[in-house]
Amino acid sequence: MQKISEVRARTVDFKPGERNVFLHLLTQCNLSCRHCYINSAQHGTNILSKETALDWLQLFARPDRASNLVLLGGEPTLHPDLAAIIRAAKALRYAVTVDSNGFLFHDILERVQPEELDFLSFSLDGPDAAVNDLIRGEGVFAVCTENLRKAIALGFRTSLICTISALNIEHLHRMPDLLAELGVRRFFIQVIGLRGKSAAACADNLQVDPERWLEAVPAAARQAARLGIHVTYPKVFLEPGEAFSCAGVAAENYFVFPNGRVYRCPLCEDHPIHSLCIESGQLLHRSGLNEDRFFNLSIPEGCVMNKLLQPDNIAYLPDGTPEHRISCCMLKQDITPQ
């Protein structure tokens, strides 16, 4: 076990040619979480057919290069053909993760073998029902943890995602003990984005201020690492003198929605400024003033899309300089237990 002084986070820089495909198979969900980022008006309400999903996987496949695929919703296990889509993706040499709210519809644990899936990721936003269910809905904690235990017992590689907001940050320090008790060995901490329902619920003050984030999140990550858990969390705030890098330039990230919109930056998903689209079975670049026109801009605040789309979360010093520069939302901190 590491000593406290030995537990260190490292910034995971973008790798040249790194590819991540986030495919939303549908936008429907059985839950109504208070921070849901899905925006049906922008993302559509249709469910991709199995045939369309497989065609789209082909569009982004690069058999000669490593590509990560995250299958999302809504709730992806609501898709009746999820098992077949997973197998097709593995045949195309994707590393496949399914992000689920834990209800695991269509008997997915029986229809997919552990070796067919790289990770089955569960979402849980509190260390007990009192915290989690206030955010995700009554009874969700019990169902999610029961199915998480079942998945681990069956041999699935599991991870857990916790989205941090003002509703649960005071309880984050209790999450590592829960993960250790459940047997989870991979923990993703997420920052709440001002998108979808979160953007409409700004009056709820879900956003976390920089001081609370910097105090609570790294400390919880170190505690999880001491318990043998691999932790990844957003960099969010750059250190003085630390260079800004945008994933839209340094890597390949595609956020794909059922209506054919393809974004390169997740902050843009509430707006029709996607840089790519899928039409007639082809991946097409869109002309005009879209997200990709901004990725190379350099500003004192760091991320230009954050400055344009959610400027209220930036604070300034009396001389007009930002208190914190915001990193690219895809830049991560990582702690691997020794």
GROMACS .gro file of C-alpha atoms in nm:
model
  338
    1MET     CA    1   0.000   0.000   0.000
    2GLN     CA    2   0.133   0.345  -0.090
    3LYS     CA    3   0.217   0.600   0.175
    4ILE     CA    4   0.022   0.922   0.162
    5SER     CA    5   0.325   1.116   0.036
    6GLU     CA    6   0.376   0.868  -0.250
    7VAL     CA    7   0.031   0.899  -0.405
    8ARG     CA    8   0.066   1.139  -0.698
    9ALA     CA    9  -0.161   1.230  -0.986
   10ARG     CA   10  -0.013   1.266  -1.333
   11THR     CA   11  -0.162   1.457  -1.622
   12VAL     CA   12  -0.246   1.225  -1.909
   13ASP     CA   13  -0.138   1.422  -2.214
   14PHE     CA   14  -0.308   1.370  -2.548
   15LYS     CA   15  -0.140   1.104  -2.758
   16PRO     CA   16  -0.087   1.177  -3.128
   17GLY     CA   17  -0.356   0.990  -3.319
   18GLU     CA   18  -0.555   0.900  -3.007
   19ARG     CA   19  -0.911   0.813  -3.111
   20ASN     CA   20  -1.228   0.802  -2.899
   21VAL     CA   21  -1.575   0.745  -3.041
   22PHE     CA   22  -1.873   0.816  -2.814
   23LEU     CA   23  -2.176   0.664  -2.986
   24HIS     CA   24  -2.520   0.745  -2.848
   25LEU     CA   25  -2.741   0.460  -2.965
   26LEU     CA   26  -3.054   0.635  -2.838
   27THR     CA   27  -3.151   0.924  -2.613
   28GLN     CA   28  -3.427   0.749  -2.418
   29CYS     CA   29  -3.365   0.662  -2.055
   30ASN     CA   30  -3.556   0.506  -1.767
   31LEU     CA   31  -3.420   0.770  -1.529
   32SER     CA   32  -3.442   1.148  -1.513
   33CYS     CA   33  -3.117   1.254  -1.345
   34ARG     CA   34  -3.092   1.614  -1.238
   35HIS     CA   35  -2.767   1.670  -1.428
   36CYS     CA   36  -2.849   1.479  -1.750
   37TYR     CA   37  -2.672   1.636  -2.050
   38ILE     CA   38  -2.898   1.486  -2.318
   39ASN     CA   39  -3.090   1.748  -2.512
   40SER     CA   40  -3.354   1.575  -2.724
   41ALA     CA   41  -3.427   1.889  -2.923
   42GLN     CA   42  -3.066   1.887  -3.041
   43HIS     CA   43  -2.982   1.516  -3.031
   44GLY     CA   44  -3.303   1.357  -3.163
   45THR     CA   45  -3.535   1.100  -3.011
   46ASN     CA   46  -3.489   0.808  -3.247
   47ILE     CA   47  -3.321   0.476  -3.170
   48LEU     CA   48  -3.051   0.370  -3.411
   49SER     CA   49  -3.139   0.044  -3.581
   50LYS     CA   50  -2.883  -0.234  -3.552
   51GLU     CA   51  -2.802  -0.196  -3.921
   52THR     CA   52  -2.748   0.179  -3.892
   53ALA     CA   53  -2.535   0.140  -3.579
   54LEU     CA   54  -2.312  -0.114  -3.755
   55ASP     CA   55  -2.281   0.111  -4.060
   56TRP     CA   56  -2.180   0.403  -3.841
   57LEU     CA   57  -1.923   0.191  -3.658
   58GLN     CA   58  -1.768   0.119  -3.997
   59LEU     CA   59  -1.742   0.492  -4.070
   60PHE     CA   60  -1.521   0.552  -3.767
   61ALA     CA   61  -1.331   0.222  -3.762
   62ARG     CA   62  -0.955   0.228  -3.817
   63PRO     CA   63  -0.837  -0.134  -3.800
   64ASP     CA   64  -0.474  -0.019  -3.824
   65ARG     CA   65  -0.506   0.213  -3.523
   66ALA     CA   66  -0.630   0.175  -3.168
   67SER     CA   67  -0.977   0.322  -3.120
   68ASN     CA   68  -1.183   0.342  -2.804
   69LEU     CA   69  -1.560   0.311  -2.836
   70VAL     CA   70  -1.803   0.414  -2.562
   71LEU     CA   71  -2.163   0.305  -2.620
   72LEU     CA   72  -2.404   0.550  -2.458
   73GLY     CA   73  -2.764   0.662  -2.438
   74GLY     CA   74  -2.982   0.767  -2.276
   75GLU     CA   75  -2.946   0.423  -2.132
   76PRO     CA   76  -2.769   0.197  -2.385
   77THR     CA   77  -2.896  -0.130  -2.239
   78LEU     CA   78  -3.246  -0.023  -2.347
   79HIS     CA   79  -3.129  -0.097  -2.702
   80PRO     CA   80  -3.253  -0.450  -2.789
   81ASP     CA   81  -2.951  -0.521  -3.013
   82LEU     CA   82  -2.676  -0.396  -2.783
   83ALA     CA   83  -2.510  -0.740  -2.760
   84ALA     CA   84  -2.483  -0.769  -3.138
   85ILE     CA   85  -2.348  -0.413  -3.163
   86ILE     CA   86  -2.080  -0.492  -2.904
   87ARG     CA   87  -1.968  -0.800  -3.096
   88ALA     CA   88  -1.958  -0.611  -3.425
   89ALA     CA   89  -1.749  -0.336  -3.265
   90LYS     CA   90  -1.500  -0.587  -3.127
   91ALA     CA   91  -1.471  -0.743  -3.474
   92LEU     CA   92  -1.371  -0.395  -3.598
   93ARG     CA   93  -1.097  -0.386  -3.330
   94TYR     CA   94  -1.257  -0.126  -3.108
   95ALA     CA   95  -1.191  -0.131  -2.734
   96VAL     CA   96  -1.552  -0.126  -2.616
   97THR     CA   97  -1.702   0.028  -2.302
   98VAL     CA   98  -2.073   0.042  -2.220
   99ASP     CA   99  -2.180   0.328  -1.990
  100SER     CA  100  -2.494   0.223  -1.801
  101ASN     CA  101  -2.704   0.362  -1.518
  102GLY     CA  102  -2.697   0.012  -1.369
  103PHE     CA  103  -3.043  -0.119  -1.453
  104LEU     CA  104  -2.900  -0.347  -1.727
  105PHE     CA  105  -3.207  -0.411  -1.942
  106HIS     CA  106  -3.256  -0.697  -2.190
  107ASP     CA  107  -3.056  -0.937  -1.969
  108ILE     CA  108  -2.735  -0.792  -2.106
  109LEU     CA  109  -2.519  -0.977  -1.852
  110GLU     CA  110  -2.649  -1.306  -1.990
  111ARG     CA  111  -2.624  -1.202  -2.356
  112VAL     CA  112  -2.264  -1.079  -2.345
  113GLN     CA  113  -1.960  -1.266  -2.218
  114PRO     CA  114  -1.706  -1.079  -2.000
  115GLU     CA  115  -1.431  -1.127  -2.260
  116GLU     CA  116  -1.647  -0.955  -2.525
  117LEU     CA  117  -1.649  -0.624  -2.337
  118ASP     CA  118  -1.350  -0.421  -2.227
  119PHE     CA  119  -1.541  -0.234  -1.957
  120LEU     CA  120  -1.893  -0.217  -1.820
  121SER     CA  121  -1.919   0.120  -1.652
  122PHE     CA  122  -2.182   0.206  -1.390
  123SER     CA  123  -2.299   0.554  -1.288
  124LEU     CA  124  -2.345   0.628  -0.920
  125ASP     CA  125  -2.345   0.976  -0.769
  126GLY     CA  126  -2.335   0.912  -0.398
  127PRO     CA  127  -2.207   0.668  -0.135
  128ASP     CA  128  -2.558   0.580  -0.018
  129ALA     CA  129  -2.919   0.603  -0.126
  130ALA     CA  130  -2.979   0.929   0.058
  131VAL     CA  131  -2.724   1.113  -0.158
  132ASN     CA  132  -2.743   0.922  -0.485
  133ASP     CA  133  -3.120   0.891  -0.514
  134LEU     CA  134  -3.172   1.263  -0.460
  135ILE     CA  135  -2.986   1.308  -0.790
  136ARG     CA  136  -3.073   0.996  -0.989
  137GLY     CA  137  -3.411   0.887  -0.856
  138GLU     CA  138  -3.567   0.678  -0.581
  139GLY     CA  139  -3.441   0.320  -0.558
  140VAL     CA  140  -3.155   0.369  -0.805
  141PHE     CA  141  -2.874   0.314  -0.552
  142ALA     CA  142  -3.005  -0.029  -0.454
  143VAL     CA  143  -3.055  -0.148  -0.813
  144CYS     CA  144  -2.722  -0.015  -0.937
  145THR     CA  145  -2.511  -0.162  -0.656
  146GLU     CA  146  -2.689  -0.499  -0.678
  147ASN     CA  147  -2.622  -0.525  -1.052
  148LEU     CA  148  -2.267  -0.401  -1.006
  149ARG     CA  149  -2.198  -0.683  -0.761
  150LYS     CA  150  -2.354  -0.928  -1.005
  151ALA     CA  151  -2.139  -0.806  -1.294
  152ILE     CA  152  -1.821  -0.834  -1.087
  153ALA     CA  153  -1.915  -1.185  -0.974
  154LEU     CA  154  -1.961  -1.287  -1.337
  155GLY     CA  155  -1.614  -1.162  -1.425
  156PHE     CA  156  -1.691  -0.836  -1.607
  157ARG     CA  157  -1.430  -0.562  -1.588
  158THR     CA  158  -1.623  -0.284  -1.421
  159SER     CA  159  -1.571   0.084  -1.353
  160LEU     CA  160  -1.775   0.345  -1.175
  161ILE     CA  161  -1.849   0.702  -1.284
  162CYS     CA  162  -1.942   0.971  -1.032
  163THR     CA  163  -2.051   1.313  -1.157
  164ILE     CA  164  -1.961   1.579  -0.904
  165SER     CA  165  -2.201   1.864  -0.835
  166ALA     CA  166  -2.297   2.085  -0.543
  167LEU     CA  167  -2.542   1.810  -0.445
  168ASN     CA  168  -2.277   1.549  -0.366
  169ILE     CA  169  -1.928   1.699  -0.341
  170GLU     CA  170  -1.943   1.699   0.039
  171HIS     CA  171  -1.988   1.321   0.026
  172LEU     CA  172  -1.720   1.240  -0.232
  173HIS     CA  173  -1.469   1.144   0.039
  174ARG     CA  174  -1.697   0.851   0.127
  175MET     CA  175  -1.699   0.704  -0.224
  176PRO     CA  176  -1.360   0.523  -0.211
  177ASP     CA  177  -1.468   0.300   0.078
  178LEU     CA  178  -1.786   0.207  -0.110
  179LEU     CA  179  -1.589   0.119  -0.424
  180ALA     CA  180  -1.347  -0.094  -0.224
  181GLU     CA  181  -1.636  -0.275  -0.057
  182LEU     CA  182  -1.806  -0.339  -0.392
  183GLY     CA  183  -1.483  -0.461  -0.553
  184VAL     CA  184  -1.461  -0.186  -0.817
  185ARG     CA  185  -1.104  -0.119  -0.930
  186ARG     CA  186  -1.155   0.171  -1.173
  187PHE     CA  187  -1.307   0.505  -1.070
  188PHE     CA  188  -1.391   0.799  -1.298
  189ILE     CA  189  -1.476   1.132  -1.137
  190GLN     CA  190  -1.658   1.371  -1.371
  191VAL     CA  191  -1.720   1.742  -1.355
  192ILE     CA  192  -2.077   1.851  -1.417
  193GLY     CA  193  -2.118   2.024  -1.753
  194LEU     CA  194  -2.358   2.307  -1.826
  195ARG     CA  195  -2.540   2.110  -2.093
  196GLY     CA  196  -2.886   1.963  -2.133
  197LYS     CA  197  -3.081   1.954  -1.808
  198SER     CA  198  -2.781   2.094  -1.619
  199ALA     CA  199  -2.788   2.409  -1.830
  200ALA     CA  200  -3.161   2.452  -1.773
  201ALA     CA  201  -3.121   2.401  -1.398
  202CYS     CA  202  -2.857   2.665  -1.329
  203ALA     CA  203  -3.089   2.803  -1.063
  204ASP     CA  204  -3.021   2.485  -0.865
  205ASN     CA  205  -2.657   2.593  -0.834
  206LEU     CA  206  -2.528   2.252  -0.935
  207GLN     CA  207  -2.191   2.388  -1.041
  208VAL     CA  208  -1.895   2.351  -0.801
  209ASP     CA  209  -1.663   2.645  -0.741
  210PRO     CA  210  -1.288   2.598  -0.803
  211GLU     CA  211  -1.187   2.602  -0.437
  212ARG     CA  212  -1.427   2.322  -0.340
  213TRP     CA  213  -1.325   2.116  -0.644
  214LEU     CA  214  -0.952   2.151  -0.580
  215GLU     CA  215  -0.997   2.069  -0.213
  216ALA     CA  216  -1.227   1.768  -0.247
  217VAL     CA  217  -1.155   1.588  -0.576
  218PRO     CA  218  -0.776   1.531  -0.566
  219ALA     CA  219  -0.800   1.424  -0.201
  220ALA     CA  220  -1.072   1.168  -0.277
  221ALA     CA  221  -0.873   1.042  -0.575
  222ARG     CA  222  -0.565   0.989  -0.357
  223GLN     CA  223  -0.773   0.808  -0.097
  224ALA     CA  224  -0.915   0.574  -0.363
  225ALA     CA  225  -0.565   0.503  -0.496
  226ARG     CA  226  -0.450   0.407  -0.146
  227LEU     CA  227  -0.727   0.146  -0.150
  228GLY     CA  228  -0.592  -0.002  -0.474
  229ILE     CA  229  -0.833   0.175  -0.710
  230HIS     CA  230  -0.723   0.330  -1.041
  231VAL     CA  231  -0.866   0.684  -1.053
  232THR     CA  232  -0.914   0.926  -1.342
  233TYR     CA  233  -1.058   1.275  -1.309
  234PRO     CA  234  -1.067   1.594  -1.519
  235LYS     CA  235  -0.778   1.834  -1.495
  236VAL     CA  236  -1.024   2.129  -1.510
  237PHE     CA  237  -0.784   2.397  -1.381
  238LEU     CA  238  -0.438   2.444  -1.529
  239GLU     CA  239  -0.139   2.514  -1.309
  240PRO     CA  240   0.043   2.848  -1.357
  241GLY     CA  241   0.270   2.816  -1.658
  242GLU     CA  242   0.110   2.490  -1.771
  243ALA     CA  243   0.047   2.484  -2.147
  244PHE     CA  244  -0.308   2.462  -2.278
  245SER     CA  245  -0.386   2.196  -2.539
  246CYS     CA  246  -0.720   2.130  -2.708
  247ALA     CA  247  -0.826   1.774  -2.782
  248GLY     CA  248  -1.000   1.905  -3.094
  249VAL     CA  249  -0.652   1.965  -3.235
  250ALA     CA  250  -0.435   1.710  -3.055
  251ALA     CA  251  -0.660   1.402  -3.072
  252GLU     CA  252  -0.961   1.256  -3.248
  253ASN     CA  253  -1.278   1.260  -3.042
  254TYR     CA  254  -1.620   1.204  -3.197
  255PHE     CA  255  -1.946   1.249  -3.006
  256VAL     CA  256  -2.210   1.087  -3.226
  257PHE     CA  257  -2.586   1.130  -3.177
  258PRO     CA  258  -2.882   0.940  -3.324
  259ASN     CA  259  -2.986   1.229  -3.548
  260GLY     CA  260  -2.649   1.212  -3.728
  261ARG     CA  261  -2.481   1.506  -3.557
  262VAL     CA  262  -2.112   1.450  -3.484
  263TYR     CA  263  -1.939   1.688  -3.245
  264ARG     CA  264  -1.568   1.715  -3.172
  265CYS     CA  265  -1.622   1.911  -2.849
  266PRO     CA  266  -1.878   1.798  -2.588
  267LEU     CA  267  -1.932   2.154  -2.462
  268CYS     CA  268  -2.101   2.235  -2.793
  269GLU     CA  269  -2.369   1.968  -2.781
  270ASP     CA  270  -2.655   2.205  -2.689
  271HIS     CA  271  -2.598   2.397  -3.011
  272PRO     CA  272  -2.623   2.316  -3.384
  273ILE     CA  273  -2.255   2.394  -3.442
  274HIS     CA  274  -2.133   2.037  -3.492
  275SER     CA  275  -1.836   2.012  -3.727
  276LEU     CA  276  -1.942   1.682  -3.885
  277CYS     CA  277  -2.261   1.498  -3.974
  278ILE     CA  278  -2.364   1.161  -4.109
  279GLU     CA  279  -2.580   1.183  -4.418
  280SER     CA  280  -2.663   0.908  -4.669
  281GLY     CA  281  -2.415   0.677  -4.500
  282GLN     CA  282  -2.124   0.923  -4.527
  283LEU     CA  283  -1.932   1.121  -4.267
  284LEU     CA  284  -1.929   1.479  -4.396
  285HIS     CA  285  -1.754   1.796  -4.285
  286ARG     CA  286  -1.988   2.092  -4.244
  287SER     CA  287  -1.905   2.436  -4.373
  288GLY     CA  288  -1.969   2.761  -4.192
  289LEU     CA  289  -1.894   2.888  -3.843
  290ASN     CA  290  -1.886   2.564  -3.645
  291GLU     CA  291  -1.701   2.434  -3.340
  292ASP     CA  292  -1.384   2.333  -3.522
  293ARG     CA  293  -1.320   2.695  -3.627
  294PHE     CA  294  -1.241   2.783  -3.265
  295PHE     CA  295  -1.012   2.501  -3.151
  296ASN     CA  296  -0.686   2.676  -3.245
  297LEU     CA  297  -0.767   3.007  -3.078
  298SER     CA  298  -0.548   3.107  -2.784
  299ILE     CA  299  -0.703   3.307  -2.498
  300PRO     CA  300  -0.595   3.380  -2.138
  301GLU     CA  301  -0.893   3.178  -2.004
  302GLY     CA  302  -0.764   2.857  -2.165
  303CYS     CA  303  -1.054   2.671  -2.330
  304VAL     CA  304  -1.217   2.902  -2.583
  305MET     CA  305  -1.537   2.694  -2.601
  306ASN     CA  306  -1.579   2.722  -2.224
  307LYS     CA  307  -1.535   3.099  -2.250
  308LEU     CA  308  -1.792   3.124  -2.530
  309LEU     CA  309  -2.057   2.882  -2.402
  310GLN     CA  310  -2.036   2.891  -2.023
  311PRO     CA  311  -1.847   3.208  -1.923
  312ASP     CA  312  -2.020   3.235  -1.586
  313ASN     CA  313  -1.791   2.968  -1.440
  314ILE     CA  314  -1.480   3.184  -1.495
  315ALA     CA  315  -1.371   3.426  -1.221
  316TYR     CA  316  -1.133   3.716  -1.273
  317LEU     CA  317  -0.877   3.899  -1.060
  318PRO     CA  318  -0.898   4.280  -1.018
  319ASP     CA  319  -0.649   4.327  -1.303
  320GLY     CA  320  -0.876   4.138  -1.542
  321THR     CA  321  -0.675   3.816  -1.562
  322PRO     CA  322  -0.860   3.488  -1.494
  323GLU     CA  323  -0.815   3.334  -1.150
  324HIS     CA  324  -0.787   2.992  -1.314
  325ARG     CA  325  -0.730   2.889  -1.673
  326ILE     CA  326  -0.973   2.617  -1.779
  327SER     CA  327  -0.816   2.311  -1.940
  328CYS     CA  328  -0.967   2.112  -2.225
  329CYS     CA  329  -1.247   1.899  -2.080
  330MET     CA  330  -1.081   1.586  -2.221
  331LEU     CA  331  -0.754   1.645  -2.032
  332LYS     CA  332  -0.735   1.406  -1.737
  333GLN     CA  333  -0.549   1.345  -1.417
  334ASP     CA  334  -0.466   0.984  -1.342
  335ILE     CA  335  -0.355   0.796  -1.031
  336THR     CA  336  -0.250   0.435  -1.075
  337PRO     CA  337  -0.198   0.239  -0.752
  338GLN     CA  338   0.151   0.094  -0.715
   0.00000   0.00000   0.00000
